């Protein structure tokens, strides 16, 4: 859902100085980070067609404004969980492979003097990124919602310590190398990192409420997003760390059955919801969980516990859309001269290269002095971002 919403928001973004024109005349979609990228693209295309018939509707001009590509390889090395949503699709086309050369040819065919922003919403192999940066003309901004999207390969349980360390180093180098690579070819280009904290200072800033999503997205896509394996995988991971008396017993072995059980518990105040909350609260107190899986522990303590606590108020993952919208709105404000006070701001990025656990995204912190590592967007408000998305989704079609 978050990829779909991010694409819709980008298509709907208007030019600051000329609101009768789109911010991006063309949007080049490069599908990456999945085994069957043609199916993922088909799922996106079906969403865009459904969105045309939703109220508020996505304008049909997306058909002539989008170009579709895929990377030559899957950096994740295997099928990723959300591909299960598209297992029954049968795409009738195979996407062209995105290389610097093929993208350059497509872009320069569409416009003679392109101005390019790159918004990375999925893991992408570093060599592909370097090829894009070195070959494409006039890149202004490279936005990376870092974390999962920083991945440079799969992590297997039987990986050797040396292989784990090498992968962690490669992921850290990806962060630290992006801004220098950009600057070498595009002197004025900026790398902008975002993450729920510190961009929004809110661990839950990667989601929006179910009721809000139902207003702006087709029900088919909302139901698909509700069945997100993010929730089941974290519940299964947390369960052994809970006190024995709080552990969930007899978790269904069938993935669909377990997903349905968790979806119902997020929507209804039933017994399984209460038992899941007790387990999550217990697991969140586990020092072993915090030490052995710090990223998952953080998510359980700061996202899952809140989701299952109190009366049902389910949320849907909308991280990519929230972050892309926040970046685009910041750039608008910058062009208008809005700065100071409580306005969002860019702070110098400091990319940490000391990590040795490839399961954890390399840390990016903020500094006070100029940095060669790029910038971190800070000071955003997820409620304001939601209002900005509402405004975008209600815009009518323009002549382009």
Short mmCIF file of C-alpha atoms in Angstrom, two decimals:
data_model
loop_
_atom_site.label_atom_id
_atom_site.label_comp_id
_atom_site.label_asym_id
_atom_site.label_seq_id
_atom_site.Cartn_x
_atom_site.Cartn_y
_atom_site.Cartn_z
CA UNK A 1 0.00 0.00 0.00
CA UNK A 2 2.74 2.46 0.89
CA UNK A 3 4.42 2.09 -2.52
CA UNK A 4 1.08 2.57 -4.26
CA UNK A 5 0.24 5.67 -2.22
CA UNK A 6 3.72 7.10 -2.78
CA UNK A 7 3.37 6.72 -6.56
CA UNK A 8 -0.11 8.31 -6.46
CA UNK A 9 1.17 11.24 -4.39
CA UNK A 10 4.12 11.78 -6.74
CA UNK A 11 1.85 11.73 -9.79
CA UNK A 12 -0.47 14.26 -8.12
CA UNK A 13 2.25 16.65 -6.94
CA UNK A 14 1.88 20.11 -8.52
CA UNK A 15 4.60 22.55 -9.51
CA UNK A 16 5.04 25.17 -6.79
CA UNK A 17 5.35 28.11 -9.14
CA UNK A 18 2.80 26.93 -11.67
CA UNK A 19 0.02 24.90 -9.96
CA UNK A 20 -1.55 24.20 -13.34
CA UNK A 21 1.36 21.89 -14.13
CA UNK A 22 2.52 18.70 -12.44
CA UNK A 23 5.77 18.73 -10.50
CA UNK A 24 6.90 15.74 -12.57
CA UNK A 25 5.84 15.59 -16.19
CA UNK A 26 6.97 11.95 -16.31
CA UNK A 27 7.37 9.39 -13.53
CA UNK A 28 9.77 6.52 -14.23
CA UNK A 29 8.90 3.46 -12.14
CA UNK A 30 11.81 1.06 -11.65
CA UNK A 31 10.68 -2.10 -9.87
CA UNK A 32 13.33 -3.67 -7.65
CA UNK A 33 13.80 -5.62 -4.44
CA UNK A 34 11.47 -8.51 -5.38
CA UNK A 35 11.81 -11.84 -7.16
CA UNK A 36 8.97 -11.40 -9.67
CA UNK A 37 9.12 -7.71 -10.51
CA UNK A 38 6.72 -8.09 -13.43
CA UNK A 39 4.00 -9.24 -11.01
CA UNK A 40 4.73 -6.33 -8.65
CA UNK A 41 4.43 -3.94 -11.58
CA UNK A 42 1.16 -5.56 -12.66
CA UNK A 43 -0.15 -5.11 -9.12
CA UNK A 44 0.77 -1.41 -9.25
CA UNK A 45 -0.90 -1.00 -12.65
CA UNK A 46 -4.09 -2.65 -11.39
CA UNK A 47 -4.11 -0.34 -8.36
CA UNK A 48 -3.78 2.76 -10.56
CA UNK A 49 -6.71 1.58 -12.70
CA UNK A 50 -8.84 0.96 -9.60
CA UNK A 51 -7.87 4.37 -8.23
CA UNK A 52 -9.33 6.02 -11.33
CA UNK A 53 -12.77 4.76 -10.25
CA UNK A 54 -12.39 5.62 -6.57
CA UNK A 55 -13.78 8.82 -5.03
CA UNK A 56 -11.65 10.93 -4.90
CA UNK A 57 -10.33 9.57 -8.18
CA UNK A 58 -6.77 9.40 -9.42
CA UNK A 59 -6.70 11.18 -12.82
CA UNK A 60 -6.27 8.88 -15.79
CA UNK A 61 -3.29 10.85 -17.10
CA UNK A 62 -0.98 8.42 -15.23
CA UNK A 63 -1.14 6.25 -18.33
CA UNK A 64 0.75 8.72 -20.50
CA UNK A 65 2.97 10.07 -17.72
CA UNK A 66 4.50 6.81 -16.44
CA UNK A 67 7.33 4.70 -17.83
CA UNK A 68 7.88 1.18 -16.50
CA UNK A 69 11.18 -0.65 -15.91
CA UNK A 70 12.72 -3.32 -13.69
CA UNK A 71 16.22 -3.94 -12.40
CA UNK A 72 18.07 -6.90 -13.87
CA UNK A 73 18.45 -8.65 -10.49
CA UNK A 74 16.71 -8.97 -7.14
CA UNK A 75 19.05 -7.58 -4.50
CA UNK A 76 17.09 -9.45 -1.80
CA UNK A 77 18.07 -12.77 -3.35
CA UNK A 78 14.69 -14.41 -2.77
CA UNK A 79 10.95 -13.79 -2.82
CA UNK A 80 9.95 -11.17 -0.27
CA UNK A 81 6.83 -11.44 1.96
CA UNK A 82 4.60 -8.93 0.18
CA UNK A 83 4.89 -10.82 -3.11
CA UNK A 84 2.27 -13.21 -1.72
CA UNK A 85 -0.35 -10.53 -2.51
CA UNK A 86 0.35 -10.93 -6.23
CA UNK A 87 0.89 -14.69 -6.50
CA UNK A 88 -2.22 -15.16 -8.66
CA UNK A 89 -1.41 -12.39 -11.15
CA UNK A 90 -0.40 -13.23 -14.70
CA UNK A 91 1.31 -10.19 -16.24
CA UNK A 92 0.93 -9.81 -19.98
CA UNK A 93 4.19 -7.91 -20.39
CA UNK A 94 7.83 -8.16 -19.36
CA UNK A 95 9.32 -4.89 -18.23
CA UNK A 96 12.39 -3.46 -19.91
CA UNK A 97 15.55 -3.63 -17.81
CA UNK A 98 16.59 -0.36 -16.21
CA UNK A 99 20.21 0.57 -16.79
CA UNK A 100 21.73 4.03 -16.83
CA UNK A 101 21.75 3.82 -20.61
CA UNK A 102 18.15 2.63 -21.05
CA UNK A 103 16.79 5.19 -18.59
CA UNK A 104 18.83 7.95 -20.23
CA UNK A 105 17.41 7.02 -23.64
CA UNK A 106 13.83 7.02 -22.35
CA UNK A 107 14.19 10.27 -20.40
CA UNK A 108 15.90 12.21 -23.18
CA UNK A 109 13.32 10.95 -25.65
CA UNK A 110 10.61 12.49 -23.46
CA UNK A 111 12.36 15.82 -22.81
CA UNK A 112 15.48 17.59 -24.07
CA UNK A 113 16.41 19.27 -20.80
CA UNK A 114 15.41 16.91 -17.99
CA UNK A 115 15.58 17.77 -14.31
CA UNK A 116 15.53 14.61 -12.19
CA UNK A 117 14.64 13.66 -8.61
CA UNK A 118 15.15 10.04 -7.50
CA UNK A 119 12.90 8.65 -4.76
CA UNK A 120 14.08 5.21 -3.59
CA UNK A 121 11.21 3.18 -2.13
CA UNK A 122 12.66 -0.35 -2.22
CA UNK A 123 16.03 -2.08 -1.83
CA UNK A 124 18.20 -1.62 -4.91
CA UNK A 125 21.65 -3.03 -5.66
CA UNK A 126 24.36 -0.41 -5.14
CA UNK A 127 25.92 -1.09 -8.56
CA UNK A 128 22.60 -0.26 -10.24
CA UNK A 129 22.33 2.97 -8.24
CA UNK A 130 25.87 3.99 -9.22
CA UNK A 131 25.04 3.29 -12.87
CA UNK A 132 21.93 5.49 -12.67
CA UNK A 133 23.77 8.33 -10.91
CA UNK A 134 26.74 8.24 -13.29
CA UNK A 135 24.66 8.11 -16.48
CA UNK A 136 21.50 10.17 -15.91
CA UNK A 137 21.63 13.94 -16.46
CA UNK A 138 20.87 16.73 -14.01
CA UNK A 139 19.92 14.92 -10.81
CA UNK A 140 18.78 17.38 -8.13
CA UNK A 141 17.62 15.24 -5.20
CA UNK A 142 18.10 11.63 -4.17
CA UNK A 143 15.70 10.64 -1.38
CA UNK A 144 16.36 7.46 0.60
CA UNK A 145 13.86 6.34 3.25
CA UNK A 146 16.61 4.32 4.82
CA UNK A 147 16.35 1.08 6.75
CA UNK A 148 14.83 -1.82 4.84
CA UNK A 149 15.43 0.10 1.62
CA UNK A 150 19.16 0.19 2.38
CA UNK A 151 19.46 -3.60 2.17
CA UNK A 152 22.17 -4.99 -0.12
CA UNK A 153 21.36 -8.66 0.22
CA UNK A 154 19.49 -11.32 2.18
CA UNK A 155 20.52 -12.41 5.67
CA UNK A 156 20.47 -16.17 6.23
CA UNK A 157 20.66 -17.97 9.57
CA UNK A 158 23.65 -20.04 8.46
CA UNK A 159 25.70 -17.10 7.15
CA UNK A 160 29.27 -17.13 8.33
CA UNK A 161 30.44 -14.30 10.60
CA UNK A 162 32.69 -13.07 7.79
CA UNK A 163 29.79 -12.93 5.31
CA UNK A 164 27.59 -11.14 7.83
CA UNK A 165 30.28 -8.56 8.47
CA UNK A 166 30.87 -8.07 4.75
CA UNK A 167 27.16 -7.49 4.07
CA UNK A 168 26.87 -5.05 6.98
CA UNK A 169 29.91 -3.17 5.63
CA UNK A 170 28.43 -3.05 2.12
CA UNK A 171 25.18 -1.59 3.45
CA UNK A 172 27.06 1.02 5.47
CA UNK A 173 29.18 1.89 2.44
CA UNK A 174 26.03 2.31 0.37
CA UNK A 175 24.89 5.06 2.73
CA UNK A 176 28.28 6.72 3.01
CA UNK A 177 29.01 6.62 -0.73
CA UNK A 178 25.73 8.01 -2.06
CA UNK A 179 26.38 11.73 -1.54
CA UNK A 180 29.99 11.64 -2.84
CA UNK A 181 28.86 9.71 -5.94
CA UNK A 182 26.09 12.23 -6.53
CA UNK A 183 28.39 15.22 -6.05
CA UNK A 184 31.02 13.83 -8.42
CA UNK A 185 28.56 13.86 -11.34
CA UNK A 186 25.93 16.37 -10.19
CA UNK A 187 27.67 19.09 -8.11
CA UNK A 188 24.44 20.57 -6.74
CA UNK A 189 22.62 17.30 -6.03
CA UNK A 190 21.60 16.48 -2.47
CA UNK A 191 21.04 13.16 -0.74
CA UNK A 192 18.15 13.39 1.74
CA UNK A 193 17.79 10.60 4.30
CA UNK A 194 14.50 10.08 6.14
CA UNK A 195 13.37 7.66 8.85
CA UNK A 196 10.38 7.77 11.22
CA UNK A 197 12.78 8.98 13.90
CA UNK A 198 14.22 11.63 13.52
CA UNK A 199 12.25 12.84 10.48
CA UNK A 200 8.93 12.76 12.37
CA UNK A 201 10.23 11.98 15.89
CA UNK A 202 7.48 9.34 15.97
CA UNK A 203 8.03 5.57 15.69
CA UNK A 204 4.48 5.23 14.32
CA UNK A 205 4.94 7.78 11.53
CA UNK A 206 5.06 5.01 8.96
CA UNK A 207 1.30 4.44 9.09
CA UNK A 208 -2.10 6.09 8.79
CA UNK A 209 -5.44 5.05 10.25
CA UNK A 210 -7.58 2.44 8.50
CA UNK A 211 -10.55 4.83 8.32
CA UNK A 212 -8.45 7.49 6.59
CA UNK A 213 -7.02 4.98 4.13
CA UNK A 214 -10.50 3.72 3.24
CA UNK A 215 -11.43 7.26 2.20
CA UNK A 216 -8.54 7.67 -0.22
CA UNK A 217 -7.79 4.15 -1.52
CA UNK A 218 -9.84 1.39 -3.16
CA UNK A 219 -11.19 -1.25 -0.77
CA UNK A 220 -9.38 -4.04 -2.62
CA UNK A 221 -6.05 -2.41 -1.83
CA UNK A 222 -7.03 -1.61 1.76
CA UNK A 223 -7.95 -5.25 2.41
CA UNK A 224 -4.71 -6.37 0.80
CA UNK A 225 -2.73 -4.04 3.04
CA UNK A 226 -4.55 -5.27 6.14
CA UNK A 227 -3.16 -8.75 5.42
CA UNK A 228 0.39 -7.51 5.80
CA UNK A 229 2.84 -10.26 6.90
CA UNK A 230 4.74 -7.54 8.78
CA UNK A 231 2.40 -8.16 11.73
CA UNK A 232 2.42 -11.95 11.73
CA UNK A 233 6.19 -12.21 11.29
CA UNK A 234 6.85 -9.90 14.25
CA UNK A 235 4.28 -11.68 16.44
CA UNK A 236 5.93 -15.03 15.67
CA UNK A 237 9.39 -13.59 16.31
CA UNK A 238 8.35 -11.99 19.62
CA UNK A 239 6.42 -14.98 20.98
CA UNK A 240 9.39 -17.06 22.26
CA UNK A 241 10.71 -14.04 24.20
CA UNK A 242 7.51 -13.59 26.20
CA UNK A 243 7.15 -15.20 29.61
CA UNK A 244 5.98 -18.80 29.19
CA UNK A 245 2.53 -18.08 30.65
CA UNK A 246 2.04 -15.21 28.15
CA UNK A 247 3.18 -17.03 25.02
CA UNK A 248 0.62 -17.70 22.30
CA UNK A 249 -0.16 -21.39 21.95
CA UNK A 250 -1.18 -23.25 18.80
CA UNK A 251 -0.31 -20.52 16.29
CA UNK A 252 -1.74 -21.71 12.94
CA UNK A 253 0.92 -23.18 10.66
CA UNK A 254 -1.00 -22.07 7.59
CA UNK A 255 0.11 -18.52 6.78
CA UNK A 256 -3.29 -17.42 5.45
CA UNK A 257 -5.08 -18.73 8.53
CA UNK A 258 -2.68 -16.90 10.84
CA UNK A 259 -2.99 -13.68 8.84
CA UNK A 260 -6.78 -13.85 9.04
CA UNK A 261 -6.59 -14.41 12.79
CA UNK A 262 -4.32 -11.37 13.26
CA UNK A 263 -6.36 -9.15 10.93
CA UNK A 264 -9.53 -9.97 12.88
CA UNK A 265 -7.76 -9.22 16.17
CA UNK A 266 -6.68 -5.82 14.84
CA UNK A 267 -10.27 -5.04 13.83
CA UNK A 268 -12.18 -6.56 16.77
CA UNK A 269 -11.75 -6.56 20.53
CA UNK A 270 -11.70 -10.35 20.78
CA UNK A 271 -9.91 -12.83 23.03
CA UNK A 272 -7.00 -13.36 20.64
CA UNK A 273 -6.39 -9.61 20.60
CA UNK A 274 -6.12 -9.56 24.39
CA UNK A 275 -3.82 -12.58 24.47
CA UNK A 276 -1.65 -11.08 21.74
CA UNK A 277 -1.32 -7.82 23.66
CA UNK A 278 -0.27 -9.69 26.81
CA UNK A 279 2.36 -11.59 24.82
CA UNK A 280 3.68 -8.45 23.10
CA UNK A 281 3.93 -6.52 26.37
CA UNK A 282 5.81 -9.43 27.92
CA UNK A 283 8.17 -9.76 24.95
CA UNK A 284 8.82 -6.00 24.97
CA UNK A 285 10.26 -6.40 28.49
CA UNK A 286 12.68 -9.11 27.37
CA UNK A 287 16.34 -8.06 27.56
CA UNK A 288 17.26 -11.08 25.46
CA UNK A 289 14.89 -9.97 22.68
CA UNK A 290 16.31 -6.44 22.82
CA UNK A 291 19.87 -7.76 22.58
CA UNK A 292 19.37 -10.45 19.95
CA UNK A 293 16.90 -8.65 17.63
CA UNK A 294 17.03 -4.94 18.52
CA UNK A 295 15.18 -3.74 15.41
CA UNK A 296 12.31 -6.20 15.86
CA UNK A 297 12.20 -5.50 19.59
CA UNK A 298 11.90 -1.77 18.90
CA UNK A 299 9.02 -2.36 16.50
CA UNK A 300 7.20 -4.63 18.93
CA UNK A 301 7.61 -2.19 21.84
CA UNK A 302 6.79 0.98 19.90
CA UNK A 303 4.38 -0.12 17.14
CA UNK A 304 2.75 -3.50 17.81
CA UNK A 305 1.93 -2.92 21.48
CA UNK A 306 0.16 0.32 20.56
CA UNK A 307 -1.72 -1.40 17.73
CA UNK A 308 -3.19 -4.06 20.05
CA UNK A 309 -3.71 -1.90 23.14
CA UNK A 310 -7.16 -0.45 23.96
CA UNK A 311 -10.09 -0.38 21.57
CA UNK A 312 -9.31 -1.41 17.98
CA UNK A 313 -7.94 1.47 15.93
CA UNK A 314 -6.05 -0.33 13.17
CA UNK A 315 -3.46 1.36 11.00
CA UNK A 316 -2.04 0.57 7.58
CA UNK A 317 1.58 0.83 6.54
CA UNK A 318 1.99 4.05 4.54
CA UNK A 319 5.63 4.81 5.26
CA UNK A 320 6.80 5.42 1.69
CA UNK A 321 3.93 7.83 0.99
CA UNK A 322 4.39 9.69 4.29
CA UNK A 323 8.11 10.13 3.71
CA UNK A 324 7.92 11.04 0.02
CA UNK A 325 5.19 13.59 0.74
CA UNK A 326 7.22 15.08 3.59
CA UNK A 327 10.28 15.47 1.35
CA UNK A 328 8.30 17.03 -1.50
CA UNK A 329 6.58 19.44 0.88
CA UNK A 330 9.91 20.39 2.44
CA UNK A 331 11.35 21.17 -1.00
CA UNK A 332 8.27 23.28 -1.77
CA UNK A 333 8.77 25.23 1.44
CA UNK A 334 12.44 25.71 0.62
CA UNK A 335 11.57 27.18 -2.76
CA UNK A 336 9.08 29.52 -1.10
CA UNK A 337 11.65 30.62 1.47
CA UNK A 338 9.89 29.02 4.44
CA UNK A 339 12.51 28.37 7.11
CA UNK A 340 13.16 28.81 10.79
CA UNK A 341 10.82 28.32 13.72
CA UNK A 342 9.08 24.95 13.70
CA UNK A 343 9.47 24.42 9.96
CA UNK A 344 11.10 21.13 8.89
CA UNK A 345 14.80 21.44 8.25
CA UNK A 346 17.74 19.55 6.82
CA UNK A 347 20.54 18.69 9.22
CA UNK A 348 23.94 17.32 8.21
CA UNK A 349 23.95 13.52 8.02
CA UNK A 350 26.57 11.38 9.70
CA UNK A 351 26.68 7.83 8.32
CA UNK A 352 27.87 5.24 10.81
CA UNK A 353 30.13 2.53 9.37
CA UNK A 354 30.85 0.53 12.52
CA UNK A 355 27.90 -1.89 12.49
CA UNK A 356 28.54 -5.60 11.97
CA UNK A 357 24.95 -6.95 12.02
CA UNK A 358 23.44 -6.82 8.50
CA UNK A 359 19.92 -7.26 9.91
CA UNK A 360 20.15 -3.73 11.31
CA UNK A 361 20.12 -0.73 8.99
CA UNK A 362 23.30 1.34 9.21
CA UNK A 363 22.75 4.23 11.59
CA UNK A 364 22.40 7.76 10.25
CA UNK A 365 22.62 10.50 12.86
CA UNK A 366 22.56 14.28 12.61
CA UNK A 367 25.40 16.69 13.19
CA UNK A 368 25.86 20.43 13.51
CA UNK A 369 28.68 21.02 11.04
CA UNK A 370 28.77 20.44 7.25
CA UNK A 371 29.01 16.79 6.24
CA UNK A 372 30.01 14.95 3.08
CA UNK A 373 27.40 12.27 3.86
CA UNK A 374 24.31 14.25 2.84
CA UNK A 375 21.34 15.49 4.83
CA UNK A 376 18.62 14.22 7.18
CA UNK A 377 15.13 15.73 7.01
CA UNK A 378 13.88 16.53 10.53
CA UNK A 379 11.02 18.35 12.24
CA UNK A 380 8.13 16.96 10.19
CA UNK A 381 4.64 16.31 11.56
CA UNK A 382 2.76 13.21 10.42
CA UNK A 383 -0.64 14.93 10.90
CA UNK A 384 0.44 17.77 8.60
CA UNK A 385 1.77 15.25 6.12
CA UNK A 386 -1.62 13.53 6.13
CA UNK A 387 -3.31 16.87 5.36
CA UNK A 388 -0.87 17.45 2.50
CA UNK A 389 -1.65 13.99 1.08
CA UNK A 390 -5.38 14.70 1.33
CA UNK A 391 -4.85 17.84 -0.71
CA UNK A 392 -2.87 15.94 -3.33
CA UNK A 393 -5.36 13.10 -3.63
CA UNK A 394 -8.25 15.51 -4.21
CA UNK A 395 -6.61 17.38 -7.10
CA UNK A 396 -8.22 17.03 -10.49
CA UNK A 397 -6.56 16.06 -13.76
CA UNK A 398 -4.44 18.66 -15.53
CA UNK A 399 -3.66 19.01 -19.20
CA UNK A 400 -0.08 17.88 -19.70
#
